[in-house]
C-alpha positions as a LaTeX table, in Angstrom:
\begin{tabular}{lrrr}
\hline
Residue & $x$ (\AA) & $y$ (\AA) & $z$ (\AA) \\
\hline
Unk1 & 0.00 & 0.00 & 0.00 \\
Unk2 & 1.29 & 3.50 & $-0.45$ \\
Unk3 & 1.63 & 5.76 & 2.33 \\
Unk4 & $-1.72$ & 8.13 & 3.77 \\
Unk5 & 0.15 & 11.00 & 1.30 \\
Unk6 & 0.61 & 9.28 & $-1.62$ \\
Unk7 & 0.00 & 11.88 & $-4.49$ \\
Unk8 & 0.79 & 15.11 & $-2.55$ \\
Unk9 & 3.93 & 17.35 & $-3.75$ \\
Unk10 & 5.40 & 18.98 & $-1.30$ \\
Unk11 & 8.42 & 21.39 & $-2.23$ \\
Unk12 & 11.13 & 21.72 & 0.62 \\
Unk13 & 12.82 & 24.90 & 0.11 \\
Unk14 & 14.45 & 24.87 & 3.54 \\
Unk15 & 17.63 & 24.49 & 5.38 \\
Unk16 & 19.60 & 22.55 & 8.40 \\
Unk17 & 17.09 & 21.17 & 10.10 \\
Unk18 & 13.19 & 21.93 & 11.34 \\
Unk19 & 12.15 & 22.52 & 8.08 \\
Unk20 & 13.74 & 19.84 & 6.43 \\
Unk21 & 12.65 & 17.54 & 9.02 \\
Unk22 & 9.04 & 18.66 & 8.63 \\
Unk23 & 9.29 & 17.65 & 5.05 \\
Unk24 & 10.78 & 14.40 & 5.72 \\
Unk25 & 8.25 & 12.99 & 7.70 \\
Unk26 & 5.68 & 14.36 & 5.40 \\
Unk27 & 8.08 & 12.00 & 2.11 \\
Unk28 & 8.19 & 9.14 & 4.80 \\
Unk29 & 4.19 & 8.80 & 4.73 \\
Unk30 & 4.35 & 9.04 & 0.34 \\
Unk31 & 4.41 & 12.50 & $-0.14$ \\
Unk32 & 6.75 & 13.18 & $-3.28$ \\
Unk33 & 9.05 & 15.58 & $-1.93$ \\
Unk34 & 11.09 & 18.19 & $-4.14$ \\
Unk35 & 14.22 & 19.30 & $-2.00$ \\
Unk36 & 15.09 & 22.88 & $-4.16$ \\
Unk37 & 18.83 & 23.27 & $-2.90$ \\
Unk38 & 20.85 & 26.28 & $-4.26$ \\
Unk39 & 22.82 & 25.65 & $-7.22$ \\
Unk40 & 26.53 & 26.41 & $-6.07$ \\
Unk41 & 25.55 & 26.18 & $-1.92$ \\
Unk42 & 23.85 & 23.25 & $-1.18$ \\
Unk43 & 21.97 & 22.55 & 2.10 \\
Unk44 & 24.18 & 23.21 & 5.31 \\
Unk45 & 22.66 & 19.74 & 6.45 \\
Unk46 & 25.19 & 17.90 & 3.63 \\
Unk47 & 27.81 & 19.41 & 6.10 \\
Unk48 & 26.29 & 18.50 & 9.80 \\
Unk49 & 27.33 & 15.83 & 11.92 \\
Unk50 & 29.78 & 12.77 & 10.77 \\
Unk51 & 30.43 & 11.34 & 7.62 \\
Unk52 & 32.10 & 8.20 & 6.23 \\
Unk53 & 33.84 & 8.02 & 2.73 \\
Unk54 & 32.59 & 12.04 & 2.21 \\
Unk55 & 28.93 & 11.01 & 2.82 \\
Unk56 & 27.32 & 12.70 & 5.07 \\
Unk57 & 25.07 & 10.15 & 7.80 \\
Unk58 & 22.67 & 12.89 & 9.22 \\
Unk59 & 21.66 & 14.00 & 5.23 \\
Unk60 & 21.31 & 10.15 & 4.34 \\
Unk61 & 18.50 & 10.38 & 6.69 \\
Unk62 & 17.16 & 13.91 & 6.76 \\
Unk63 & 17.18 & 13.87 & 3.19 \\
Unk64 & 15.55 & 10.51 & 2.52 \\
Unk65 & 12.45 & 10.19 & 0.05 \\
Unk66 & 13.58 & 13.63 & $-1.41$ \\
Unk67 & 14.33 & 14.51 & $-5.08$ \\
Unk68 & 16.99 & 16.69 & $-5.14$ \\
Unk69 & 17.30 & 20.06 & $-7.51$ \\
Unk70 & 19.61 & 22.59 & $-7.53$ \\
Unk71 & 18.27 & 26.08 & $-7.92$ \\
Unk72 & 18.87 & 29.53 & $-7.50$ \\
Unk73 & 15.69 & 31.39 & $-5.97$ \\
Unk74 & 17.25 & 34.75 & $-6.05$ \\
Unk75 & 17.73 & 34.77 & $-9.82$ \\
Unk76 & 14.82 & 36.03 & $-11.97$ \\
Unk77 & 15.02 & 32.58 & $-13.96$ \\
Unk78 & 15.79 & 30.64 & $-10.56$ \\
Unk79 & 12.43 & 31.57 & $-9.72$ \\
Unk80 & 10.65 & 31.48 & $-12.82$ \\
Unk81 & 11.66 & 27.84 & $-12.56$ \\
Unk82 & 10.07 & 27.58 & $-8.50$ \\
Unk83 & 6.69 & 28.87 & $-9.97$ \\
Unk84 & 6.47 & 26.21 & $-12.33$ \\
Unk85 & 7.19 & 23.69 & $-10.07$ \\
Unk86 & 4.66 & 25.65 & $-7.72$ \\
Unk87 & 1.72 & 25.31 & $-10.31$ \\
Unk88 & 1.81 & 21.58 & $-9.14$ \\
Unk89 & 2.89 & 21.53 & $-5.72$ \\
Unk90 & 0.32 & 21.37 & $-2.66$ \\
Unk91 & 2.92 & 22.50 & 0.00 \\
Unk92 & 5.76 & 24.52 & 0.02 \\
Unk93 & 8.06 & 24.67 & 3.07 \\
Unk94 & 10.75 & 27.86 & 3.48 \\
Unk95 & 12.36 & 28.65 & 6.50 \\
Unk96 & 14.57 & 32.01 & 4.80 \\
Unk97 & 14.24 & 35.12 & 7.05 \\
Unk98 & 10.83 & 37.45 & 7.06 \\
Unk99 & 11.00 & 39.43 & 3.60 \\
Unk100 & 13.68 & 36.91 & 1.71 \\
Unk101 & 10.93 & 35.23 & $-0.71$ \\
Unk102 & 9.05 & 38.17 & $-0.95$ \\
Unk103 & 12.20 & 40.46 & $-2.44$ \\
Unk104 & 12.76 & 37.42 & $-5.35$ \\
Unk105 & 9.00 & 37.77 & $-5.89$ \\
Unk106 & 8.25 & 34.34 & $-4.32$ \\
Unk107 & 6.10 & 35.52 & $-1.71$ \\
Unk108 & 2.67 & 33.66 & $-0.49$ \\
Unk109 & 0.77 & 36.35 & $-2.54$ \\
Unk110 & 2.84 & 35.37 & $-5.48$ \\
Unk111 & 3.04 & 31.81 & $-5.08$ \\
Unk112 & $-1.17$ & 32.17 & $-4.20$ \\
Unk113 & $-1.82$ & 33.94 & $-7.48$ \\
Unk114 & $-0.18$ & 30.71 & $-9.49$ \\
Unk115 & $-1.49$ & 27.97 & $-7.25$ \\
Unk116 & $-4.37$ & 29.09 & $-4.80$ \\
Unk117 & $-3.96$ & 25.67 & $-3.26$ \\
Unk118 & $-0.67$ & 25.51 & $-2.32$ \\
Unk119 & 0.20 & 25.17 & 1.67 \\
Unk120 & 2.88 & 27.65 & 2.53 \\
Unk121 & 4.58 & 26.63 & 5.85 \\
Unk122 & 6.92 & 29.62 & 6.38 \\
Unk123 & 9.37 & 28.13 & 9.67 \\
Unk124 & 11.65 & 30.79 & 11.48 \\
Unk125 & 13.53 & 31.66 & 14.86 \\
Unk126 & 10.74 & 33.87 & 16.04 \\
Unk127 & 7.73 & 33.94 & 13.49 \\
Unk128 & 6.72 & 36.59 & 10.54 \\
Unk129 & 6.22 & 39.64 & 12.76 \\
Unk130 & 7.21 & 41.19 & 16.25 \\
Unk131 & 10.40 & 42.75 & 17.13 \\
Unk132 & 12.87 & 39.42 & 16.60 \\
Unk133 & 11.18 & 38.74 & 13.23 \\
Unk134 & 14.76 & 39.86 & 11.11 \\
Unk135 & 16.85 & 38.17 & 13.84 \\
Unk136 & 19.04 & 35.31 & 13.17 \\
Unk137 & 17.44 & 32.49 & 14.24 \\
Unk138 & 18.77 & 28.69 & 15.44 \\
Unk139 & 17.62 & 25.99 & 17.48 \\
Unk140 & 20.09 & 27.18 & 20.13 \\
Unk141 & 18.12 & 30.55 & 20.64 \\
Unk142 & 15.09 & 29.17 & 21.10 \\
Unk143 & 16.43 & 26.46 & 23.43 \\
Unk144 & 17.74 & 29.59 & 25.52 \\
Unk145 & 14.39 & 31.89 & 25.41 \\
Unk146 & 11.94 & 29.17 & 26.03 \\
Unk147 & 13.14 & 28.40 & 29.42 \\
Unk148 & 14.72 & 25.07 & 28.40 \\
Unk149 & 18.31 & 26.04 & 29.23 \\
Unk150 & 16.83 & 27.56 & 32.34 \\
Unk151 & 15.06 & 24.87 & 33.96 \\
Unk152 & 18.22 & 22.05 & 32.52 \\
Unk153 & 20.99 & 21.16 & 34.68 \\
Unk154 & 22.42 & 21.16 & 38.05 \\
Unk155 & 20.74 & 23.49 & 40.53 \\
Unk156 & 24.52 & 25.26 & 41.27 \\
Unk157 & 25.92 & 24.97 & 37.76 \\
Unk158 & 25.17 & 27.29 & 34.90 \\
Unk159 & 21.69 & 27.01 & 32.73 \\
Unk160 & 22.17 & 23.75 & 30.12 \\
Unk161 & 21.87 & 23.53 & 26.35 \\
Unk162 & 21.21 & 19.89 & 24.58 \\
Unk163 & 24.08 & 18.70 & 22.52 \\
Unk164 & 21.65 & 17.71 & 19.96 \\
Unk165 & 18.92 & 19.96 & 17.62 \\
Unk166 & 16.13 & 19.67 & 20.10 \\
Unk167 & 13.94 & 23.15 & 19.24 \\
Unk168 & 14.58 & 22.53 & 15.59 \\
Unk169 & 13.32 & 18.78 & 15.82 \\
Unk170 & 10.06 & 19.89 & 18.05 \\
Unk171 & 9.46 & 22.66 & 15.20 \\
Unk172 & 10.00 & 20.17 & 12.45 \\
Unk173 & 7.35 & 17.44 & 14.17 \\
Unk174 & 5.01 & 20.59 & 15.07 \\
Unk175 & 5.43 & 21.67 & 11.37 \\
Unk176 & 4.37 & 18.77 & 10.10 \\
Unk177 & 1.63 & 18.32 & 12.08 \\
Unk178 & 0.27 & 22.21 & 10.88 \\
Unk179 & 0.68 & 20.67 & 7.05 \\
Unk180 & $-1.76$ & 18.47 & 7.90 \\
Unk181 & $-4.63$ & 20.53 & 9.38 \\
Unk182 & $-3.67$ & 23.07 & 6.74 \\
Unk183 & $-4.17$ & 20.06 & 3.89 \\
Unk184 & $-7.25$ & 18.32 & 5.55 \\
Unk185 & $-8.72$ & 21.86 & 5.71 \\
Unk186 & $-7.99$ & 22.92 & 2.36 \\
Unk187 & $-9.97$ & 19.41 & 1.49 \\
Unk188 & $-13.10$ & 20.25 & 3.59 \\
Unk189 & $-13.62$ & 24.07 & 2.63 \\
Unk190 & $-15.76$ & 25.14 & $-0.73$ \\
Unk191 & $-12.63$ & 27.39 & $-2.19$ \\
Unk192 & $-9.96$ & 24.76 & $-2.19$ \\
Unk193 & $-7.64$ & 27.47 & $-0.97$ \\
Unk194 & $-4.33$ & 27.09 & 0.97 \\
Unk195 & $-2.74$ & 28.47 & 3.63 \\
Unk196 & 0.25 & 29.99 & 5.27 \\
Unk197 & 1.33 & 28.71 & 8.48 \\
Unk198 & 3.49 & 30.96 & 10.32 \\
Unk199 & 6.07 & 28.58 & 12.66 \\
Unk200 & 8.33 & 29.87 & 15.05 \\
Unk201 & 11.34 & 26.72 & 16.92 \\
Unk202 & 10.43 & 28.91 & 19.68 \\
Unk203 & 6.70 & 28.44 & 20.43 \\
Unk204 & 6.45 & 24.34 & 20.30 \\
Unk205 & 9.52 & 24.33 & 22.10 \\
Unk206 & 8.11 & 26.46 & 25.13 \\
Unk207 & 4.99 & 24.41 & 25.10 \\
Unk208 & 7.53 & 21.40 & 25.82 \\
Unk209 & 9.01 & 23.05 & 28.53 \\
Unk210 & 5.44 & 23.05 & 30.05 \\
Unk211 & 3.30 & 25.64 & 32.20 \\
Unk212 & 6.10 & 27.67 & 34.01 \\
Unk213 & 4.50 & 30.79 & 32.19 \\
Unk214 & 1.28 & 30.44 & 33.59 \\
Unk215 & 2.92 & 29.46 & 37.40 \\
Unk216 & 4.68 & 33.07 & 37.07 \\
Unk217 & 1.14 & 34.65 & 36.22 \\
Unk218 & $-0.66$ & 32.99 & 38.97 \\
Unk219 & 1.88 & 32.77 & 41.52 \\
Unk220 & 4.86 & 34.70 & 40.89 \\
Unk221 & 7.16 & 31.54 & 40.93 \\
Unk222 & 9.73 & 31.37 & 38.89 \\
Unk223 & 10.67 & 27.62 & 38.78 \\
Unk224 & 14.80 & 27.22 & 39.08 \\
Unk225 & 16.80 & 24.01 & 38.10 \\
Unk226 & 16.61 & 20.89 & 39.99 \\
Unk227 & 19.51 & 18.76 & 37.97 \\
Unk228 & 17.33 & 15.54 & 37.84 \\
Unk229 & 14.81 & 15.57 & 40.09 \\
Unk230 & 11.23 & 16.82 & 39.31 \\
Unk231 & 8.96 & 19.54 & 40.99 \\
Unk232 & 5.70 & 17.35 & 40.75 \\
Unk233 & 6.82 & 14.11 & 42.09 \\
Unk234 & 9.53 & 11.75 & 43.83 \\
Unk235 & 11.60 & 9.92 & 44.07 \\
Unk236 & 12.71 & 10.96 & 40.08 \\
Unk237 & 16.14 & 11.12 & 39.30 \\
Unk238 & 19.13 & 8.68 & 37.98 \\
Unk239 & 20.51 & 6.36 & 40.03 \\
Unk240 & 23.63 & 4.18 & 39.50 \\
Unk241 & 23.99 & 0.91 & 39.76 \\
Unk242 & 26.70 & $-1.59$ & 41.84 \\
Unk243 & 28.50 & $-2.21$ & 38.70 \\
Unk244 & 28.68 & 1.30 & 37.06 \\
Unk245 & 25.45 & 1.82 & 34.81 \\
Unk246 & 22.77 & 4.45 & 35.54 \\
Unk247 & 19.53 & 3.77 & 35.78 \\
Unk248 & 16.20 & 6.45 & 35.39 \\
Unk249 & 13.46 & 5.72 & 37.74 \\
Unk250 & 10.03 & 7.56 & 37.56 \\
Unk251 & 7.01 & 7.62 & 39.95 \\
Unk252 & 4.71 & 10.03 & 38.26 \\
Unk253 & 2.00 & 7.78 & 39.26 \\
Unk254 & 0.77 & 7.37 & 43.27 \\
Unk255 & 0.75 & 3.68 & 42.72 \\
Unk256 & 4.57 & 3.70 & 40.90 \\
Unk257 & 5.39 & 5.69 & 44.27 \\
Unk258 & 3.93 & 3.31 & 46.66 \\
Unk259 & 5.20 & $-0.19$ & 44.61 \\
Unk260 & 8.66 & 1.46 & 44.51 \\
Unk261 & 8.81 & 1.73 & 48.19 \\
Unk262 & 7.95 & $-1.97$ & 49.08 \\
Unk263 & 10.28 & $-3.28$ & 46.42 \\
Unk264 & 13.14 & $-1.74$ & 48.46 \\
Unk265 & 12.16 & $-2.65$ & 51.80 \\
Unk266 & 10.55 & 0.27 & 53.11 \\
Unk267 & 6.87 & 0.21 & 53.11 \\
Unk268 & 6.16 & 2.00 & 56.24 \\
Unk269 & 7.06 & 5.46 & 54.20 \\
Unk270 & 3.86 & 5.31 & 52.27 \\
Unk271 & 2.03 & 5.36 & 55.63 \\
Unk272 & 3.74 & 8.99 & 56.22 \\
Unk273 & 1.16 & 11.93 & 55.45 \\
Unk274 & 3.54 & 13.49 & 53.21 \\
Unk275 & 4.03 & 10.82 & 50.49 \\
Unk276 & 0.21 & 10.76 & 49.40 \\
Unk277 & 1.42 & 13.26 & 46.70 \\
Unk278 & 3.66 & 14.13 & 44.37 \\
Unk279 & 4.56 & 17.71 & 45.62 \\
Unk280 & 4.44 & 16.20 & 49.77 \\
Unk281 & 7.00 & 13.49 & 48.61 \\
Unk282 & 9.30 & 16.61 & 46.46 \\
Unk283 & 9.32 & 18.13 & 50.02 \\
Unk284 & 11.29 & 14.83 & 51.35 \\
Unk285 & 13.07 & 14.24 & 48.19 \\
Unk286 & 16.77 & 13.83 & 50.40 \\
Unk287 & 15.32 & 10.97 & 52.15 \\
Unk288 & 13.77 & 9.25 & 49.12 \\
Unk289 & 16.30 & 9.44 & 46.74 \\
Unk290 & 18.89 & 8.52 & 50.07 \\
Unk291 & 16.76 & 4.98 & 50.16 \\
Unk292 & 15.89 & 4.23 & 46.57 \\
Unk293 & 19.75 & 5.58 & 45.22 \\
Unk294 & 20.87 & 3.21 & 47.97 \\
Unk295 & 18.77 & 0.20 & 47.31 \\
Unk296 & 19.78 & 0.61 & 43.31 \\
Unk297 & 23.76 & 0.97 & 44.76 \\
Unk298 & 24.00 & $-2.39$ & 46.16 \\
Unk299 & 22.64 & $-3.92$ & 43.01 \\
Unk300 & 23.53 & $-4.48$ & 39.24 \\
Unk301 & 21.70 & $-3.16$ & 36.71 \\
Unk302 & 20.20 & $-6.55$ & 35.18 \\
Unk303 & 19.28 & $-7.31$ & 38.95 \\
Unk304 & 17.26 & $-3.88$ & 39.43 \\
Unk305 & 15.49 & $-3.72$ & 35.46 \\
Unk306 & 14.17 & $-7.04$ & 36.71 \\
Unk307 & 13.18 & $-6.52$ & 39.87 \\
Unk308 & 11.43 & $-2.92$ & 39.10 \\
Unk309 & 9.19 & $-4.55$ & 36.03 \\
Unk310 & 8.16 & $-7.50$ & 38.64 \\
Unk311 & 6.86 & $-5.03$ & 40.54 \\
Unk312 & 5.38 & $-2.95$ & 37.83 \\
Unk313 & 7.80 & 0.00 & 38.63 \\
Unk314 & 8.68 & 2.10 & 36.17 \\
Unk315 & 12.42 & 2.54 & 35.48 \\
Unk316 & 14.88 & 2.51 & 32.45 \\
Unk317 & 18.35 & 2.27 & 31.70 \\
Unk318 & 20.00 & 4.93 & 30.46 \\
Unk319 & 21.62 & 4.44 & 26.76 \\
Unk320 & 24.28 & 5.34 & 24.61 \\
Unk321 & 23.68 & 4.48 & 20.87 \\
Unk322 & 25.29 & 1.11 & 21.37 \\
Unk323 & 22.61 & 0.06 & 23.90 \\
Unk324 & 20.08 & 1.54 & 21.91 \\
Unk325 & 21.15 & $-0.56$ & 18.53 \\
Unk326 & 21.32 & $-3.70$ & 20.64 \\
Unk327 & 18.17 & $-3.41$ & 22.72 \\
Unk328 & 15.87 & $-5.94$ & 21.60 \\
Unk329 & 12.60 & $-4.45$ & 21.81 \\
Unk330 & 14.16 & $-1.64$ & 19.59 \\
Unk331 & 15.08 & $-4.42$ & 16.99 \\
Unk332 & 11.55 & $-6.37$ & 17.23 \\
Unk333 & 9.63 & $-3.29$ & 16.69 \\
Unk334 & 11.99 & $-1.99$ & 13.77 \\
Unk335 & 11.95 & 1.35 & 15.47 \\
Unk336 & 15.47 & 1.66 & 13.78 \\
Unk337 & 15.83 & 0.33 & 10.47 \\
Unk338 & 18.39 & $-0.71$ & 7.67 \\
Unk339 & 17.62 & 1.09 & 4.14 \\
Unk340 & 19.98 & 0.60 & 1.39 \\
Unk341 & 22.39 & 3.38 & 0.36 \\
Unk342 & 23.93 & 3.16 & $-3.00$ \\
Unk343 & 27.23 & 5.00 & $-1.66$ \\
Unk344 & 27.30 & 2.88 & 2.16 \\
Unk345 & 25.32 & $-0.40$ & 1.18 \\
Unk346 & 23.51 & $-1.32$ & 4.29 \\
Unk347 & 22.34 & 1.92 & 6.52 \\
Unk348 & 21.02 & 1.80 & 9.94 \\
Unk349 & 18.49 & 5.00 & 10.69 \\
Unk350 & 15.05 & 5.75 & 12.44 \\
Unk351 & 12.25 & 4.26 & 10.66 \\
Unk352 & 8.93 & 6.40 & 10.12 \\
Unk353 & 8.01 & 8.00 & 13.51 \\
Unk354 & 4.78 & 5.67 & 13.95 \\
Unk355 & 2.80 & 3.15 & 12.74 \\
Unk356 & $-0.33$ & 3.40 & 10.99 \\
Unk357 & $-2.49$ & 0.07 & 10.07 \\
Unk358 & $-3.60$ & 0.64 & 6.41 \\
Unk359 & $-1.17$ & 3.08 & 5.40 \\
Unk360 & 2.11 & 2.50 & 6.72 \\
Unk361 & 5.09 & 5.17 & 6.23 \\
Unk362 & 8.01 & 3.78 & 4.46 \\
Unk363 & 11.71 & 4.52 & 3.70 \\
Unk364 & 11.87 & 4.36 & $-0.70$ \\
Unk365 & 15.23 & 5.94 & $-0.72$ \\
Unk366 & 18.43 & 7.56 & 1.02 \\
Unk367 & 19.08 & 11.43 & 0.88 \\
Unk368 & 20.66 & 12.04 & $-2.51$ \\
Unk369 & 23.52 & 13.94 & $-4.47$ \\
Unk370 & 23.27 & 18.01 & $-4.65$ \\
Unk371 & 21.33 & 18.34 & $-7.78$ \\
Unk372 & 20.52 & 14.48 & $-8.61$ \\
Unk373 & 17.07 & 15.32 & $-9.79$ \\
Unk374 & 17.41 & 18.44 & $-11.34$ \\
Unk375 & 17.11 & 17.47 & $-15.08$ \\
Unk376 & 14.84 & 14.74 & $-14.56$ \\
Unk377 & 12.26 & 17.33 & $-12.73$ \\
Unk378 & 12.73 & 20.01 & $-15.49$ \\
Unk379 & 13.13 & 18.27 & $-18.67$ \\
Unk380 & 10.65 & 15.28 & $-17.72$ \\
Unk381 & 8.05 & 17.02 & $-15.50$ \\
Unk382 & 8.03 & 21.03 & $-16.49$ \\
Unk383 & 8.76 & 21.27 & $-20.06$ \\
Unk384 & 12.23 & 22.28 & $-20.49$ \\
Unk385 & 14.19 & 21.18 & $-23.23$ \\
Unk386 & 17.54 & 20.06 & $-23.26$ \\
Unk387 & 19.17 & 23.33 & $-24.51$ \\
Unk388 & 17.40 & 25.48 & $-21.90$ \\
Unk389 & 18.52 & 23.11 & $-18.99$ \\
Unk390 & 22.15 & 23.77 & $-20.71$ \\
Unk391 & 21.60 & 27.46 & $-20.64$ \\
Unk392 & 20.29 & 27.92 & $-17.17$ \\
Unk393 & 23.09 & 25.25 & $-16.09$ \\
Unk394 & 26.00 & 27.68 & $-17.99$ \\
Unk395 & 24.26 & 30.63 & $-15.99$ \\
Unk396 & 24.36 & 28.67 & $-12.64$ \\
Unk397 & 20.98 & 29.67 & $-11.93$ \\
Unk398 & 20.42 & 25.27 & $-11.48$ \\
Unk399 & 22.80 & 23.19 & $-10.38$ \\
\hline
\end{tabular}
C-alpha cells in the first residue's frame, strides 16, 4: 500500500534542520518531496554531523524520500523555474528570514496567485512579525528563550543547552503536524484554498518546557533548576547501579510511588502523610532518593530492570547508541531500520516516527547527491528542453 500522502507534492525549500525535518516525515508517509537546494551552496545539512567516505550520515536520513534540484531562488530565472514547479505543488516549506521570498517575488501572494492551493509553511527563529522577526534564528536561541536552558541542569551549575537539535526537531514534528490541518482543511472548505502557516522553533519548544509561564502569572514563581529531580513528584532522578550503569526511575503515578517503596524494603514510608502526593513526597526528596539511590547501589543493573518490572515500577536504563542498537525491543519493533544506500550499502536509521495500520510510512530511498534530480524534474516534468537546462546550467541559476 502506499503511504496516507501518496499523491501530494510537497516542495522543501528549507535548510539545516526543522524545516527539512518537517518535510521528511511528510516523504516518509508518500508524499513526493522536491528538496530545491541552491545551485553552487547546497543545504548546510550535507555538512552536519559525521560522515564516512565524504557522505554525510545525518543527510542520508534527513534527506531521505527527497528529489533533489539545484536552484537559485534569487535569480529572476531561478524563480521562474520555482513557480512552475509551484503550479503543481500542494505545500511549500521555506524557513529564509521574514521578507527573503518576498524580495525574489516568491512571496505567499505570489506563489497564491499561481497555485491558490498551495500550503505555505513559512518556519523561522521567532515567526513573521514582532520585534525578533529579522533576527538570526537557530535551534540554540530558542532552546535559551523558552526556558529550556533555564530549567536544565544542576541546581549550582550554569543554565544547560542539549548537545543535539532539540527546538529545531520539536518545530520540524510541530510543522508537520500544521501541514496536515492546513491540507485536511484545504480538502473540507468550498474554495480549495491554501494556507500559510506561520512557525516559530520557539513556540512548540516552550509548550515542551510546560506551564512555568502560567505558574509566574498565577503565583509569581519562577521555577529554578533541579539537575534531575522533578517539581511534581519523587523519588525521580538517575541512580547508578553496583556495577557502574545508571539507571532512570520515575514515579509520576501514586501507585509507581507506593510499589517502589515496598520493592526496596521500606513500606512504612507510604504510611507517612507526606508521600500521598507528588509535591508532599518533592518536600522529602533527600530521604527518598537517600533509600531508593541506595537500594539501586548495592545492586547491578540486570538485577534492578528485573526486579522494578516484577513489581510494575517504572524505570529505564539509560543508553548510549550502542545500547540503543542492541536493545531488543528496539530491533523487534523496527523502530530503527536498515535502508539501502547506494554510496554505504547497508544503513542503519530511524524508521517512520509511527505506525499506521492501512497506510504505513516507508523509507523508498536515502538522501541524494546536490542536484541528482534536477534534469529529470525540469526536462521530464516542467517542459524544459535540453538546450534550456544547458543554458540555465552555464548561468548557474540550477545546479
Amino acid at each position: 500500500m502506499g503511504g496516507p500522502l501518496e499523491g501530494v507534492r510537497v516542495l522543501d525549500v528549507s535548510t539545516i534542520l526543522a524545516g527539512p525535518l518537517c518535510a521528511q516525515i511528510l516523504g516518509d508517509f508518500g508524499a513526493d518531496v522536491v528538496k530545491v537546494e541552491h545551485s553552487t551552496r547546497p543545504d548546510g545539512m550535507r555538512g552536519h554531523g559525521r560522515s564516512k567516505d565524504g557522505h554525510a550520515l545525518w543527510w542520508k536520513e534527513v534527506a531521505r524520500n527527497k528529489r533533489t534540484v539545484g536552484l537559485t531562488l534569487s535569480a529572476p530565472e531561478g524563480a521562474e523555474v520555482l513557480l512552475r514547479l509551484v503550479e503543481r505543488a500542494d505545500v511549500l516549506v521555506e524557513n529564509f528570514r521574514p521578507g527573503t521570498m518576498e524580495k525574489w517575488g516568491l512571496g505567499p501572494d505570489r506563489l497564491h496567485e499561481v497555485n491558490p492551493g498551495l500550503v505555505v509553511a513559512r518556519v523561522t527563529g521567532f515567526g513573521q512579525k514582532g520585534p525578533y522577526a529579522g533576527r538570526a534564528g537557530f535551534g540554540t536561541l530558542a532552546e535559551a528563550m523558552s526556558g529550556f536552558a533555564h530549567l536544565t541542569g544542576d541546581p549550582d551549575g550554569p543554565p544547560t543547552l542539549p548537545a543535539f537539535g532539540l527546538a529545531d526537531s520539536v518545530c520540524g514534528i510541530a510543522a508537520s503536524s500544521a501541514v496536515m490541518m492546513a491540507l485536511f482543511h484545504r480538502e473540507r472548505s468550498a474554495d480549495g484554498r491554501g494556507q500559510v502557516i506561520d512557525m516559530s522553533l520557539l513556540e512548540p519548544l516552550m509548550a515542551a518546557v510546560g506551564p512555568s509561564p502560567t505558574v509566574y502569572d498565577q503565583l509569581g514563581v519562577v521555577e529554578t533548576r533541579h539537575g534531575n529531580r522533578s517539581t511534581n513528584n519523587a523519588p525521580r532522578n538517575t541512580y547508578r547501579t553496583s556495577d557502574g550503569y545508571w539507571l532512570a526511575v520515575s514515579t509520576s503515578a501514586q501507585a509507581i510511588a507506593e510499589r517502589v517503596m515496598r520493592l526496596v524494603g521500606r513500606p512504612e514510608v507510604i504510611e507517612e502523610p507526606w508521600f500521598a502526593t507528588g509535591r508532599g513526597r518533592v518536600d522529602h526528596v533527600e530521604l527518598l532518593d537517600e533509600i531508593v539511590g541506595g537500594w539501586i547501589g548495592a545492586r547491578t543493573r540486570a538485577e534492578v530492570v528485573e526486579a522494578f518490572t516484577g513489581a510494575g515500577a517504572a524505570v529505564a536504563p539509560v543508553y548510549d547508541a550502542r545500547d540503543l542498537v542492541e536493545d531488543p525491543h528496539v530491533r523487534e519493533t523496527r523502530m530503527l531500520t536498515k535502508v539501502h544506500d547506494p554510496d554505504l550499502g547497508e544503513l542503519l536509521m530511524h524508521n517512520v516516527m509511527w505506525r499506521m495500520s492501512r497506510t504505513p510510512g516507508e523509507i523508498r530511498f536515502t538522501g541524494r547527491a546536490h542536484g541528482a534530480d534536477t534534469d529529470d524534474v525540469l526536462i521530464g516534468e516542467l517542459g524544459y528542453d535540453a538546450a534550456e537546462v544547458a543554458a540555465l546550467r552555464e548561468k548557474k541559476i540550477i545546479g
